[in-house]
mmCIF file of C-alpha atoms in Angstrom:
data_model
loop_
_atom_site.group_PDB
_atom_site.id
_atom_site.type_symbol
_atom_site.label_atom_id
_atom_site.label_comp_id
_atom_site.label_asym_id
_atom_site.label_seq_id
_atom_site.Cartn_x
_atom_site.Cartn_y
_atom_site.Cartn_z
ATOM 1 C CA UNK A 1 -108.839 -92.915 77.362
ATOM 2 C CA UNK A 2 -108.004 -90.080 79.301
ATOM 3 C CA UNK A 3 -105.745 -87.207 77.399
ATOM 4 C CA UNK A 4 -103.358 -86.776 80.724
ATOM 5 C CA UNK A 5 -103.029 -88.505 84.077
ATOM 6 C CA UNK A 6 -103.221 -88.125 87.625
ATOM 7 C CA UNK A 7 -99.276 -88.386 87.874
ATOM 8 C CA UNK A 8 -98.564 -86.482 85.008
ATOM 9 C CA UNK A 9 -99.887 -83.431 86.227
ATOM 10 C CA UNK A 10 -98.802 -84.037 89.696
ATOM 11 C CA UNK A 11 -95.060 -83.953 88.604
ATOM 12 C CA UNK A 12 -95.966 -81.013 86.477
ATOM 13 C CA UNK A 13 -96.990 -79.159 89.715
ATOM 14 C CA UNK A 14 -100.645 -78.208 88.462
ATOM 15 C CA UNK A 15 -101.696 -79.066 91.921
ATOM 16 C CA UNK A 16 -100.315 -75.357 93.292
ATOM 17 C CA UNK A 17 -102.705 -72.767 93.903
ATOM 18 C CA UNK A 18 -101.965 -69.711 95.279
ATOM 19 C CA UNK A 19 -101.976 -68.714 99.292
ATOM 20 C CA UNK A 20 -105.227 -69.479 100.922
ATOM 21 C CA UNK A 21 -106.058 -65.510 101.337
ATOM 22 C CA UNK A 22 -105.610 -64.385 97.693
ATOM 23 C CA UNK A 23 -108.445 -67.457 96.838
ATOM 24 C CA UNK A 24 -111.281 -66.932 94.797
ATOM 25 C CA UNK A 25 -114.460 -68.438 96.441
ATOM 26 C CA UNK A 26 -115.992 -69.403 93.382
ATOM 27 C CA UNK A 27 -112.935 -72.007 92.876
ATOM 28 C CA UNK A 28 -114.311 -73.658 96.046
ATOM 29 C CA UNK A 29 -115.284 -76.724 93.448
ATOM 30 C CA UNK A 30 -112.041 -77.687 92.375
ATOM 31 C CA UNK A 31 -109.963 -77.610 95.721
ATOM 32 C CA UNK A 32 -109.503 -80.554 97.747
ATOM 33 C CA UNK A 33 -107.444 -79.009 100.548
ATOM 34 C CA UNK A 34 -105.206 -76.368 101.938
ATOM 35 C CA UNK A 35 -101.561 -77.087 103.097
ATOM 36 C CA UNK A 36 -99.434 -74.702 104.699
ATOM 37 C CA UNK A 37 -101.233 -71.835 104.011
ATOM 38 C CA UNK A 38 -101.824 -72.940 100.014
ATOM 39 C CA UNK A 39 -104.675 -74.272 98.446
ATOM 40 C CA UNK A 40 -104.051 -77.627 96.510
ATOM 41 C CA UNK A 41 -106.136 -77.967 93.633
ATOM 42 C CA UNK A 42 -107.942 -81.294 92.834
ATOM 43 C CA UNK A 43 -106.192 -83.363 90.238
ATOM 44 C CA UNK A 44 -108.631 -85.653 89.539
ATOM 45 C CA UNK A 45 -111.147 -83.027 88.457
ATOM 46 C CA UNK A 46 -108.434 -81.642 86.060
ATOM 47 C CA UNK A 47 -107.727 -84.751 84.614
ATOM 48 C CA UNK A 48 -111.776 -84.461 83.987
ATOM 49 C CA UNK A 49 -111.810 -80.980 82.398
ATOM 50 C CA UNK A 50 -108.537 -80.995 80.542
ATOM 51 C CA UNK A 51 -110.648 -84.391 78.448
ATOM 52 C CA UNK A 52 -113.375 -82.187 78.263
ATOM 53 C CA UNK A 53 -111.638 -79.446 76.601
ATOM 54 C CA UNK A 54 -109.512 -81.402 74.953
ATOM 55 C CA UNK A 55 -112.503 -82.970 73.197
ATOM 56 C CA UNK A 56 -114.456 -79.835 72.095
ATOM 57 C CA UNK A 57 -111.013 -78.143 70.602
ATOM 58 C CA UNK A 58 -110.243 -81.199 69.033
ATOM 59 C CA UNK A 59 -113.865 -80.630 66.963
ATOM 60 C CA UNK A 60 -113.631 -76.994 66.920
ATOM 61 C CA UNK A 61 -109.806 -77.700 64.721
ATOM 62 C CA UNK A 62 -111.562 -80.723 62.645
ATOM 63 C CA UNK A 63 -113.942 -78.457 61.448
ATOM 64 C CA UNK A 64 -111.514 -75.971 60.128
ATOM 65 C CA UNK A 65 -111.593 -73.196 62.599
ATOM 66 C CA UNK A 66 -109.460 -71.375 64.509
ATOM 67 C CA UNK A 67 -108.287 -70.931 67.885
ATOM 68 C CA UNK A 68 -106.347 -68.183 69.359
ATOM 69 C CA UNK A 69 -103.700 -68.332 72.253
ATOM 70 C CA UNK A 70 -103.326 -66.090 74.661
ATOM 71 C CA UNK A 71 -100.374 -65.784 76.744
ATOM 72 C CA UNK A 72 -98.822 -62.653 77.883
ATOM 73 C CA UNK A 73 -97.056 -63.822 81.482
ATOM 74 C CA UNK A 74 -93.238 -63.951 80.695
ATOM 75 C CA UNK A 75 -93.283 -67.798 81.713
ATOM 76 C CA UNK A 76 -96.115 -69.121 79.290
ATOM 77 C CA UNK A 77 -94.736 -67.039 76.385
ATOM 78 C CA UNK A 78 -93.002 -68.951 74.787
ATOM 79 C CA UNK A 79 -94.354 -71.993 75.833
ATOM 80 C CA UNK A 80 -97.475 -70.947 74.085
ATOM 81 C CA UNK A 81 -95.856 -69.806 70.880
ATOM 82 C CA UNK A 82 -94.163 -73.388 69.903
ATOM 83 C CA UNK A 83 -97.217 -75.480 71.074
ATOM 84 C CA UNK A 84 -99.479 -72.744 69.062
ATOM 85 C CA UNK A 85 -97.284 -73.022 66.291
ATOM 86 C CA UNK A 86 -97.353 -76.575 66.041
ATOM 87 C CA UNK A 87 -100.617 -76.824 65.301
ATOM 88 C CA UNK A 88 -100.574 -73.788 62.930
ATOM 89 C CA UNK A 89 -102.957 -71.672 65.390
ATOM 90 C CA UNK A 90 -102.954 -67.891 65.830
ATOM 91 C CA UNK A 91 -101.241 -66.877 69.509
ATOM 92 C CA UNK A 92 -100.864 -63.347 71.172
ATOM 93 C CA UNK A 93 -97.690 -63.507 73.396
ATOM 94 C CA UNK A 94 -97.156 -59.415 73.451
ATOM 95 C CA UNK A 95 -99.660 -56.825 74.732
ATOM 96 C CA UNK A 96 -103.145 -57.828 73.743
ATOM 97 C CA UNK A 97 -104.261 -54.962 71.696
ATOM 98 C CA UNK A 98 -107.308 -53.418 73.031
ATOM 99 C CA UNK A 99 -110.346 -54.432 70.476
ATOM 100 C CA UNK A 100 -108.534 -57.168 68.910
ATOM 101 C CA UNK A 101 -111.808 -59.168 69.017
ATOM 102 C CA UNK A 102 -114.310 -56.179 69.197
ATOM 103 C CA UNK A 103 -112.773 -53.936 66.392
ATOM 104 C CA UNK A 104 -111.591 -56.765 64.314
ATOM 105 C CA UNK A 105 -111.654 -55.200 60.843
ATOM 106 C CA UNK A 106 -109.286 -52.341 62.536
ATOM 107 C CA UNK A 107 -106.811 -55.332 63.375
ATOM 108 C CA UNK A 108 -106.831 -56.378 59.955
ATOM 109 C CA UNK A 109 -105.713 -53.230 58.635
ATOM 110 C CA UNK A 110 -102.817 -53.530 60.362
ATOM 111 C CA UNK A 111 -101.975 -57.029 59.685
ATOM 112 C CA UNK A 112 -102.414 -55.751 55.402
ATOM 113 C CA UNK A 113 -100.072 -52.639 56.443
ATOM 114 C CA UNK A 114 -97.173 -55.549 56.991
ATOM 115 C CA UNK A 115 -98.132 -56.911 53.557
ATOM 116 C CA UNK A 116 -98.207 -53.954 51.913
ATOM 117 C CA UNK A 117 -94.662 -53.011 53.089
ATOM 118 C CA UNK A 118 -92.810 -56.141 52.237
ATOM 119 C CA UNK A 119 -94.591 -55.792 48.332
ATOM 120 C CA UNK A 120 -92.867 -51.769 48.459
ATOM 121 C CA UNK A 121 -89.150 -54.378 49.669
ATOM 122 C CA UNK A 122 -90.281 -56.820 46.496
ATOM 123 C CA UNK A 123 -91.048 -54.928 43.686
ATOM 124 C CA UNK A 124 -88.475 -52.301 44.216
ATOM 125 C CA UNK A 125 -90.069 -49.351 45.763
ATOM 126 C CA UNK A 126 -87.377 -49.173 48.339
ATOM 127 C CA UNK A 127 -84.580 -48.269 46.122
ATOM 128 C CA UNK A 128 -86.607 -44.502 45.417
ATOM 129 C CA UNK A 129 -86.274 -44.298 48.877
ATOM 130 C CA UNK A 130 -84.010 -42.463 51.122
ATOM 131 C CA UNK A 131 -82.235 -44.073 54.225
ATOM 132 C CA UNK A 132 -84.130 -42.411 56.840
ATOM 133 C CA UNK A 133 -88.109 -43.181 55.178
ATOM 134 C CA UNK A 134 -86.302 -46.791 54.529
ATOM 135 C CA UNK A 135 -85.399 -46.889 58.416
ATOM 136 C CA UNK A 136 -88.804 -45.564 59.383
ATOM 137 C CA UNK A 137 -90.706 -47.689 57.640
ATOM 138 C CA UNK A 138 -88.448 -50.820 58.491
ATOM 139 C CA UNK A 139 -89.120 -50.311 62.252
ATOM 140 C CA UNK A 140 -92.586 -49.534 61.962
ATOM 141 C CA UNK A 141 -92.663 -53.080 60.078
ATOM 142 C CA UNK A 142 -91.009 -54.689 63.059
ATOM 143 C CA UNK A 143 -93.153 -52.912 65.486
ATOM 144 C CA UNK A 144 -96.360 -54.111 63.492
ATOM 145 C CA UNK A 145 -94.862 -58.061 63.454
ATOM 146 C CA UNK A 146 -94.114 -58.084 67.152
ATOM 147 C CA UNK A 147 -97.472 -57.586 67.991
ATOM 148 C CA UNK A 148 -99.483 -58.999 65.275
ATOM 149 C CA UNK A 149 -97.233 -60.972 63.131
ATOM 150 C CA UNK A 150 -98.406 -64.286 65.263
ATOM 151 C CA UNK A 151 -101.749 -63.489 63.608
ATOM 152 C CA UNK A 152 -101.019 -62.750 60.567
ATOM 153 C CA UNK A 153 -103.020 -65.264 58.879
ATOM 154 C CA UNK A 154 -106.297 -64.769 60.944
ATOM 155 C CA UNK A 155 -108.718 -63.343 58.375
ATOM 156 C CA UNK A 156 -111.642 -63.694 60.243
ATOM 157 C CA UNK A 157 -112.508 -63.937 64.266
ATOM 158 C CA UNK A 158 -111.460 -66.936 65.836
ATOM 159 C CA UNK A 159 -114.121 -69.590 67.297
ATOM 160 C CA UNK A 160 -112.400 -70.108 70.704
ATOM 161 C CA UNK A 161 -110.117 -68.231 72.973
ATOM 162 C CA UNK A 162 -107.549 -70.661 74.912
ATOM 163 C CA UNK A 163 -106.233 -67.764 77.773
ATOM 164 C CA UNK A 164 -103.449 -68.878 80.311
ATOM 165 C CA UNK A 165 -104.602 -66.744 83.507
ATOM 166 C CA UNK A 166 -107.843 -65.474 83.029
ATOM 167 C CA UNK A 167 -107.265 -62.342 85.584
ATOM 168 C CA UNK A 168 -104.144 -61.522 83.742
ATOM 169 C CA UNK A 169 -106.128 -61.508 80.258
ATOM 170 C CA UNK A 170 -109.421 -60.139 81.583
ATOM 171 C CA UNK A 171 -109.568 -57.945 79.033
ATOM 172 C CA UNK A 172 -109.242 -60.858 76.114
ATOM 173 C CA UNK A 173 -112.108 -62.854 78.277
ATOM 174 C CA UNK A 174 -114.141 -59.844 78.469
ATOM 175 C CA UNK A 175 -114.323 -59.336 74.157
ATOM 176 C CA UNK A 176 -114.854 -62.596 73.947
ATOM 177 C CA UNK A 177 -117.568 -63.057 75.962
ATOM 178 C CA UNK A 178 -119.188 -59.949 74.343
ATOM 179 C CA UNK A 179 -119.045 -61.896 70.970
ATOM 180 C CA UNK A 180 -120.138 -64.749 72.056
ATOM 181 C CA UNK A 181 -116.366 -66.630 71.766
ATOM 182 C CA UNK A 182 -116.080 -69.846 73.564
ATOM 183 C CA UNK A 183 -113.237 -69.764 76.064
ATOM 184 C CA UNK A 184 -111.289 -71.865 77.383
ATOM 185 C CA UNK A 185 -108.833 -71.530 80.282
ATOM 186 C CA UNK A 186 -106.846 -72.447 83.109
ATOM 187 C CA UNK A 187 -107.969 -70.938 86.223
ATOM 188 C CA UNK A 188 -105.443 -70.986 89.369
ATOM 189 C CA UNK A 189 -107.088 -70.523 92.507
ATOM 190 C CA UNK A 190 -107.163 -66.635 92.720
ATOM 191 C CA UNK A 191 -108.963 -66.492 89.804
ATOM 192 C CA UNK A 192 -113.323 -65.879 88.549
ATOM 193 C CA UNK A 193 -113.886 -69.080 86.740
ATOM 194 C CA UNK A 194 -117.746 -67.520 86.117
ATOM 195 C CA UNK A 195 -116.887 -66.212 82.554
ATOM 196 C CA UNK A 196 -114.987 -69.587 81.459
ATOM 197 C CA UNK A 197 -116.745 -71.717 79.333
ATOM 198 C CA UNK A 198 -114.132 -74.697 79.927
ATOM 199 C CA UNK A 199 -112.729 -74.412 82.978
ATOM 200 C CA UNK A 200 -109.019 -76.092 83.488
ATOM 201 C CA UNK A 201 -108.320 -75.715 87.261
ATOM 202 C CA UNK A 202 -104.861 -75.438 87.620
ATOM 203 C CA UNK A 203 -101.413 -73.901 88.212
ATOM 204 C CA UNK A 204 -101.047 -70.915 85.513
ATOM 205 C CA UNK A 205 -97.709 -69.499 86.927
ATOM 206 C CA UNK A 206 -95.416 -72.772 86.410
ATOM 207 C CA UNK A 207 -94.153 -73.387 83.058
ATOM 208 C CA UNK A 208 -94.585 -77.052 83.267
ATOM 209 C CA UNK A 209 -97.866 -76.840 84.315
ATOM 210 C CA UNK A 210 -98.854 -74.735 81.271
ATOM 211 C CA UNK A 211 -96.992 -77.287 79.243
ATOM 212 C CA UNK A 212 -98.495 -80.359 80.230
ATOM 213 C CA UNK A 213 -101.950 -78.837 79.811
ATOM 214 C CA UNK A 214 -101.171 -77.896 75.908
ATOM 215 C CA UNK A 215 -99.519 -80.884 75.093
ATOM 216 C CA UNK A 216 -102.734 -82.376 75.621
ATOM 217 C CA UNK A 217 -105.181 -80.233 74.358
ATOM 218 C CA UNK A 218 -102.563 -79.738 71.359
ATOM 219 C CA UNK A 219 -102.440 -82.942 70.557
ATOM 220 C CA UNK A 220 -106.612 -83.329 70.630
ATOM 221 C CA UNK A 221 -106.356 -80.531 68.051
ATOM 222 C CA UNK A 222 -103.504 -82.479 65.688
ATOM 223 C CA UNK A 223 -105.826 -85.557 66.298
ATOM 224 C CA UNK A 224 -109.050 -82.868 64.526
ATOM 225 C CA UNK A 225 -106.793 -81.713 61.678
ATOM 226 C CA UNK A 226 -105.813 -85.240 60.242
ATOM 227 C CA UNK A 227 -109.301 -86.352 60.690
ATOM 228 C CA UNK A 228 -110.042 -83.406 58.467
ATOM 229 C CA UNK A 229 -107.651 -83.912 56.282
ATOM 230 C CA UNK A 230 -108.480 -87.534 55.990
ATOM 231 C CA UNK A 231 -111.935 -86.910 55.586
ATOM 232 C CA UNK A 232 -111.289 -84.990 52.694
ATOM 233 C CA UNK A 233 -108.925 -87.121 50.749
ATOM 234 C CA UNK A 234 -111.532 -89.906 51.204
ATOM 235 C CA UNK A 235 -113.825 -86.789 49.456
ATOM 236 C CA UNK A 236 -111.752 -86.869 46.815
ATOM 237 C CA UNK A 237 -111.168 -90.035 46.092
ATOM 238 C CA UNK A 238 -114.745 -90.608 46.011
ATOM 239 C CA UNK A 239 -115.235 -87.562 43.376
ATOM 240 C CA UNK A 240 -116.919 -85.465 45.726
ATOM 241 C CA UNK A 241 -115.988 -81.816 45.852
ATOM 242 C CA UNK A 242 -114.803 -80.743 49.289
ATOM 243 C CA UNK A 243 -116.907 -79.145 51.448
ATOM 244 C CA UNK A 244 -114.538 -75.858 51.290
ATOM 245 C CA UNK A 245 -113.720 -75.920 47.938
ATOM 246 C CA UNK A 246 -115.629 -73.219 45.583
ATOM 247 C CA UNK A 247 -117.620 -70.299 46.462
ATOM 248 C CA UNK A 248 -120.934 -71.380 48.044
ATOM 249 C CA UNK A 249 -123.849 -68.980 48.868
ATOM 250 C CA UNK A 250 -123.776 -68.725 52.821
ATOM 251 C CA UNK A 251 -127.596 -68.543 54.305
ATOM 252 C CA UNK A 252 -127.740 -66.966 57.777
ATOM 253 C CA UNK A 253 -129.275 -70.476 58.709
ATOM 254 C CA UNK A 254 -125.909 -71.860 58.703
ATOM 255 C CA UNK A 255 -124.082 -68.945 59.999
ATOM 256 C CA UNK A 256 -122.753 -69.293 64.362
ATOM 257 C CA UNK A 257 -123.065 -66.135 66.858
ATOM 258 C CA UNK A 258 -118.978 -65.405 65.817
ATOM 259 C CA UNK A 259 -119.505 -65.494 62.107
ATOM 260 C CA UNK A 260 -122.497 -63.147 62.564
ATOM 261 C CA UNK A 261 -120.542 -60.699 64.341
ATOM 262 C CA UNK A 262 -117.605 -60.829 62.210
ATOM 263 C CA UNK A 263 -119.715 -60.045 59.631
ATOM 264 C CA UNK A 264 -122.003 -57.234 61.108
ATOM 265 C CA UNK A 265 -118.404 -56.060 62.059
ATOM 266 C CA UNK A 266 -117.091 -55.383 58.440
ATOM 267 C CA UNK A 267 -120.588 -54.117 57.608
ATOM 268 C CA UNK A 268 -120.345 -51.563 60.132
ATOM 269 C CA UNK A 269 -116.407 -50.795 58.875
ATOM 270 C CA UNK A 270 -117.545 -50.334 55.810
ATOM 271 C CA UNK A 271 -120.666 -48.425 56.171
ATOM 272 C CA UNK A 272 -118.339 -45.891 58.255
ATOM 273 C CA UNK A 273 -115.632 -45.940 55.646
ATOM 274 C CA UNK A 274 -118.501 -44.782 53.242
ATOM 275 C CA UNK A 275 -119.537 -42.137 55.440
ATOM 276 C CA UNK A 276 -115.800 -40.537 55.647
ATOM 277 C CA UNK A 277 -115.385 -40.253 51.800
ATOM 278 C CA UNK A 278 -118.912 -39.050 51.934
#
């Protein structure tokens, strides 16, 4: 059974590519003609690829991994943020900070700057301080959670990228595809689908379009975490210990590409840290 239909993303508007001279040639595949001047993008071959991707995020949030959103155009923001949200995945909706795949470990100091300021607002800290270092360091705070706060509880790098307009996020794609990250996407017309591992050819700039797309690829992921969650209640029930429970020695047999470069990563953050204080 197919995630969307035909009709549903025709109402939507996912059909709408952009004028016929801004096309990208290499979206020559999913266009089935050009009206008015505007290339109108084949439905039935998104109804194809939005199963397809639907299917492989669905496994990538059963097995406990995350995903990260990103969505910087004004019309997918928020869009992205409650469908994100709903399935408890990381989302950038701000600037993407440069290196947020590539310098990881850098990114993480950041997010443990916000923690460390809200323990100096709970154990007291603030009350030796004056007004002014108080209003500094509250704004700094609000600065750091505007731009980070979304992924605040991403400790380590995420297994896929889902990016609404590739060309807009180019630089996202591009650290991703230096890792090694799976990506997903939706591609309008104008943009390189080449660097897309899941390719979802349709209308980025409507927010309709973006929405009918994540409601069902969102709601393939919701299917993966309550199969997960199911799976292990039935672990427990049977008195076996959860696959995720305990500390477990991790062989580099069972490690994938982005858990390998997360950890060379830290290695590399920390051999530099030790080289500073040397």
């Amino acid at each position: 059974m197919s995630r969307t239909n035909f009709d549903t993303l025709l109402e939507a508007g996912c059909h709408f590519g952009h004028l016929k001279r801004k096309w990208n040639p290499a979206m020559a595949p999913y266009i089935f003609m050009e009206r008015n001047g505007i290339h109108i993008i084949d439905l039935h071959k998104t109804v194809a690829k939005v199963d397809e991707a639907a299917e492989a995020l669905k496994q990538i949030a059963k097995s406990g991994k995350k995903i990260l959103f990103v969505a910087t155009k004004k019309q997918a923001k928020q869009v992205v943020a409650d469908k994100a949200s709903s399935v408890n995945m990381p989302y950038v909706i701000e600037r993407w900070p440069g290196g947020m795949l590539t310098n990881f470990p850098t990114i993480r100091k950041a997010v443990k700057k916000m923690a460390t300021i809200d323990k100096l607002t709970n154990d007291g800290t603030y009350s030796n301080l004056s007004k002014r270092e108080i209003l500094q360091i509250s704004r700094q705070r609000a600065k750091l959670d505007k731009t980070l706060g979304s992924i605040a509880d991403l400790t380590r790098l995420p297994s896929a990228l889902f990016v609404i307009d590739v060309m807009k996020e180019n630089i996202a794609v591009r650290e991703a595809n230096r890792l090694g990250i799976p990506v997903f996407g939706i591609v309008d017309t104008n943009s390189d689908p080449t660097n897309i591992d899941f390719v979802i050819p349709a209308n980025d700039d409507a927010t309709k379009s973006v929405e009918v797309i994540l409601d069902a690829c969102c709601a393939a992921m919701q299917e993966g975490l309550e199969e997960r969650k199911a799976e292990k209640i039935d672990m427990e029930a049977a008195g076996e210990a959860p696959v995720n429970k305990g500390k477990k020695r991790v062989t580099k047999a069972r490690l994938d590409k982005s858990d390998e470069e997360a950890i060379n990563a830290a290695k590399a953050a920390a051999f530099m840290k030790e080289d500073e204080e040397a």
